[in-house]
Tab-separated table of C-alpha atoms in Angstrom:
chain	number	residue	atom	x	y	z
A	30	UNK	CA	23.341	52.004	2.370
A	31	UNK	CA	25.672	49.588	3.226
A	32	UNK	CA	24.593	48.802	6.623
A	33	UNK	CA	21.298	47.819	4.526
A	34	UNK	CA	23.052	45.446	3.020
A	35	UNK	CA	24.661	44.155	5.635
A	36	UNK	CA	21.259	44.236	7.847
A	37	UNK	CA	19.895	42.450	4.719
A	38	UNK	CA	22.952	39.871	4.538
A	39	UNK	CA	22.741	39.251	8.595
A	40	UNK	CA	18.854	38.385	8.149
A	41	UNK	CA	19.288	35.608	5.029
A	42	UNK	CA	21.808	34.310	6.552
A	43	UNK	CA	20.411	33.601	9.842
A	44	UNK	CA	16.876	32.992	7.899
A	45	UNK	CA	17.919	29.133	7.268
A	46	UNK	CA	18.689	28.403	11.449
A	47	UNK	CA	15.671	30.322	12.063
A	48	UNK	CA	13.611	27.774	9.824
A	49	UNK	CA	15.550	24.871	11.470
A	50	UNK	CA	15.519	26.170	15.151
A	51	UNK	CA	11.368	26.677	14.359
A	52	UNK	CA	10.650	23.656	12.178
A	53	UNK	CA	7.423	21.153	12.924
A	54	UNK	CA	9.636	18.552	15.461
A	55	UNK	CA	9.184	14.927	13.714
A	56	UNK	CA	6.505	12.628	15.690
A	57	UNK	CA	7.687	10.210	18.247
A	58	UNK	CA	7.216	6.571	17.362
A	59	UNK	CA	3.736	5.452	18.142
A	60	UNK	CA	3.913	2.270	20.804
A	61	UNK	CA	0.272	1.437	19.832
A	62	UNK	CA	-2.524	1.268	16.660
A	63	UNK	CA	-5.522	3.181	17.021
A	64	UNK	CA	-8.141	1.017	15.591
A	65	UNK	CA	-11.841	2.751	15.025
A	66	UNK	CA	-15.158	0.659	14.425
A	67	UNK	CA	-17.862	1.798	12.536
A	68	UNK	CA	-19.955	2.371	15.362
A	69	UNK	CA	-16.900	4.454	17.266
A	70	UNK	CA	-15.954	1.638	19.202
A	71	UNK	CA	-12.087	1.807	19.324
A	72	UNK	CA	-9.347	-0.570	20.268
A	73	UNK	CA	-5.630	0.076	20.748
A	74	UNK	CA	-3.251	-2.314	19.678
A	75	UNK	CA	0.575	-2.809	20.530
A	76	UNK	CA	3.143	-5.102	19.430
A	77	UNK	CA	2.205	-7.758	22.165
A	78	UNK	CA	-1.805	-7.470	21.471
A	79	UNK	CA	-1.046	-8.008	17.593
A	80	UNK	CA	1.260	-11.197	18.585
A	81	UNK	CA	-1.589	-12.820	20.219
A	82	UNK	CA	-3.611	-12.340	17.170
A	83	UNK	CA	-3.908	-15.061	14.782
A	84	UNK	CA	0.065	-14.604	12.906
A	85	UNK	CA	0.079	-15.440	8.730
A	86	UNK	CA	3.876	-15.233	7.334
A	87	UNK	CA	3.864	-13.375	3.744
A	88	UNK	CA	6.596	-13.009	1.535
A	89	UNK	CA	6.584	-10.180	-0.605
A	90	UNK	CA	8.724	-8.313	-2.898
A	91	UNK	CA	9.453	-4.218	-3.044
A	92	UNK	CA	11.857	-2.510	-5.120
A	93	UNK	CA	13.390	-5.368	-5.740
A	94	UNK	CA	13.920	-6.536	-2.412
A	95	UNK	CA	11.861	-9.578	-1.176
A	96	UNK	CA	10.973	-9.713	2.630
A	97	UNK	CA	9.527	-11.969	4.615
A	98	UNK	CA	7.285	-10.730	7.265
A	99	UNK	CA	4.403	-12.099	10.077
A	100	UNK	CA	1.250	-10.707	11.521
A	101	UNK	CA	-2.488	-10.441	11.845
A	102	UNK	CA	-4.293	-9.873	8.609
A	103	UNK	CA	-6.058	-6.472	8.484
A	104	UNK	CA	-9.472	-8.031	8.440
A	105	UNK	CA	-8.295	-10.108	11.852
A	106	UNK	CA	-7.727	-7.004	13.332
A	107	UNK	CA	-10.699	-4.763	11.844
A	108	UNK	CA	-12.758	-7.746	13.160
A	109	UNK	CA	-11.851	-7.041	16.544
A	110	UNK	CA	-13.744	-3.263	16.366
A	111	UNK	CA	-16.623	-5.012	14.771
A	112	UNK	CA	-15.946	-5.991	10.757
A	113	UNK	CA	-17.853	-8.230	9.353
A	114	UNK	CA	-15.722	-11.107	7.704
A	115	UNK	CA	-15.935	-14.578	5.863
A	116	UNK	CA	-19.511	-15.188	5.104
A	117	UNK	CA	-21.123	-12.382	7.239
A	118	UNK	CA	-19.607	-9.820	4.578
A	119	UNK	CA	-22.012	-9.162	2.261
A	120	UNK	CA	-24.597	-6.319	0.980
A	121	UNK	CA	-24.135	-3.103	2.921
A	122	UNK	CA	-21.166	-4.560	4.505
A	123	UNK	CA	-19.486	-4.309	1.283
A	124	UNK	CA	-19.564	-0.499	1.014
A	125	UNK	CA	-17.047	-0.568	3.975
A	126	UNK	CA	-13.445	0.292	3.859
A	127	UNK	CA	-10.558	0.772	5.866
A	128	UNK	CA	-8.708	3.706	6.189
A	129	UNK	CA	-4.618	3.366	7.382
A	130	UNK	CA	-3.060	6.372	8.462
A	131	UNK	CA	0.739	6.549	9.266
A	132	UNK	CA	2.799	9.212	11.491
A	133	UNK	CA	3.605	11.146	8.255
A	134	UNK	CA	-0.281	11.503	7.749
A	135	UNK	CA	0.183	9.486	4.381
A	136	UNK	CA	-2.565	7.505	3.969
A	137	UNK	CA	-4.151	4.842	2.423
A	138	UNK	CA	-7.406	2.715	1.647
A	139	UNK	CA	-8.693	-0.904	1.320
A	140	UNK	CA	-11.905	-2.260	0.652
A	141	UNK	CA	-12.740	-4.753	2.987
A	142	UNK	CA	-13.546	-7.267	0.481
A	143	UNK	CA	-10.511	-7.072	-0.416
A	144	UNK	CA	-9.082	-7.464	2.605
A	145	UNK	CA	-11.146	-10.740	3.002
A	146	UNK	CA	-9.249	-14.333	3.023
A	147	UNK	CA	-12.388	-15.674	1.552
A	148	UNK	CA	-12.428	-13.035	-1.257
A	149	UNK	CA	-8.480	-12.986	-1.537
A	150	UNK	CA	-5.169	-15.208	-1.485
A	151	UNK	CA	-2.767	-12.212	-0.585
A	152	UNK	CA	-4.460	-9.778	2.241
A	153	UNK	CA	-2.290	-7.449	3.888
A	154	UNK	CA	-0.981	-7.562	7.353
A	155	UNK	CA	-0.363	-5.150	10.180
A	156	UNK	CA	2.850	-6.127	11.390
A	157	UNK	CA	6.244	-5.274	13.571
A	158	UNK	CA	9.023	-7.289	12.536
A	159	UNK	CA	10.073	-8.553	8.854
A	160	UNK	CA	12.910	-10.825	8.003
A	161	UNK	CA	13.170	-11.765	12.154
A	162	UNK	CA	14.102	-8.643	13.069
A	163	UNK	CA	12.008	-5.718	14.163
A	164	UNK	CA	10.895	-2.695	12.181
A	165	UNK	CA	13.438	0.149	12.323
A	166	UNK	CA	11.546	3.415	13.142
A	167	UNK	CA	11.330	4.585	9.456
A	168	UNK	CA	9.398	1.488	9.075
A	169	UNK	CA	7.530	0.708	11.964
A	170	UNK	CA	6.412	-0.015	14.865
A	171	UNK	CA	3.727	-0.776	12.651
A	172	UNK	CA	3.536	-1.548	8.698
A	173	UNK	CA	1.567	-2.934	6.241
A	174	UNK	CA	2.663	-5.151	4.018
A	175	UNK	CA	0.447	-6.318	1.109
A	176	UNK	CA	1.465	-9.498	-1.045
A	177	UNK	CA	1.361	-9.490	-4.237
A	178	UNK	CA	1.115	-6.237	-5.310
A	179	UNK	CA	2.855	-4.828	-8.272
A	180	UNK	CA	3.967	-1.712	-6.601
A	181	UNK	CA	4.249	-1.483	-2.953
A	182	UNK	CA	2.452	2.037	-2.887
A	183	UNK	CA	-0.003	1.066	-0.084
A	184	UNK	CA	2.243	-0.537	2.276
A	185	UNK	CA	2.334	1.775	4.416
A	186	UNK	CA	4.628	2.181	7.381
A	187	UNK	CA	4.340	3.846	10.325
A	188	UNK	CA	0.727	3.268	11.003
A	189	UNK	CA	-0.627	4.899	13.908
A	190	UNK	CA	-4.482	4.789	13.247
A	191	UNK	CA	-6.937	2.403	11.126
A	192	UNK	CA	-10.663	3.387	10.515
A	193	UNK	CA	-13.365	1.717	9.129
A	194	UNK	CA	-15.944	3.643	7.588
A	195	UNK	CA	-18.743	3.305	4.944
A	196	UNK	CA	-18.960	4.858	1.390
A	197	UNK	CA	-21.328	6.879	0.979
């Protein structure tokens, strides 16, 4: 009986380094955006293909801290896989959204009219630096920040992959 126990007390106890030793190993930081068209044409972007990108500066505020922060506007870079934007987005190309995916999995969506500087004032941008410094990697490489909005829910950090796809 009481080498039970003490088989029983040997396994809990070793139970939590077990879990640790065997636990899902966190993702590397991505060095590049996955960014899928419509039509499956895809484009990778890294920090230096984003810098050459049409750059808008946005300052925005989240949990009470305001940042400032530069990069291309989603639709700039959604554009590049095929997006229609300005005056081409209209009818059916208004059923399209984009879907952001970070390295956590979390995820998010935007309609691309609202991503659209002739829709909207504030559009988010993909970028990799805030406040002249870069993104840390619990922030970046790559984050989204979106101006203007009450709660900062769909900035999303980490981004690894951006879709676009149509509602059905």
């Amino acid at each position: 009986m009481v080498n039970r126990h003490l088989t029983l007390l040997l396994i809990l106890g070793a139970a939590p380094a077990f879990a640790q030793d065997h636990a899902k190993p966190s993702a590397p930081p991505n060095t590049a955006v996955a960014v899928k068209g419509e039509d499956g044409k895809t484009e990778s972007f890294d920090a230096a293909a984003l810098a050459k990108l049409p750059q808008h500066e946005v300052h925005a505020e989240a949990h009470g801290k305001a940042v400032t922060c530069s990069g291309p506007t989603l639709s700039e870079v959604l554009a590049k896989v095929g997006a229609p934007q300005g005056e081409a987005l209209r009818g059916k190309g208004l059923s399209l959204y984009a879907k952001v995916t970070g390295r956590d999995d979390y995820r998010v969506v935007y309609s691309l009219a609202e991503l659209d500087t002739l829709s909207h004032d504030n559009v988010p941008i993909l970028t990799t630096h805030c406040d002249g410094k870069d993104l840390d990697d619990k922030e970046g490489p790559f984050r989204v920040i979106y101006p203007g909005e009450k709660r900062p829910a769909r900035w999303i950090r980490q981004v690894n992959a951006i879709e676009l796809l149509r509602a059905p």
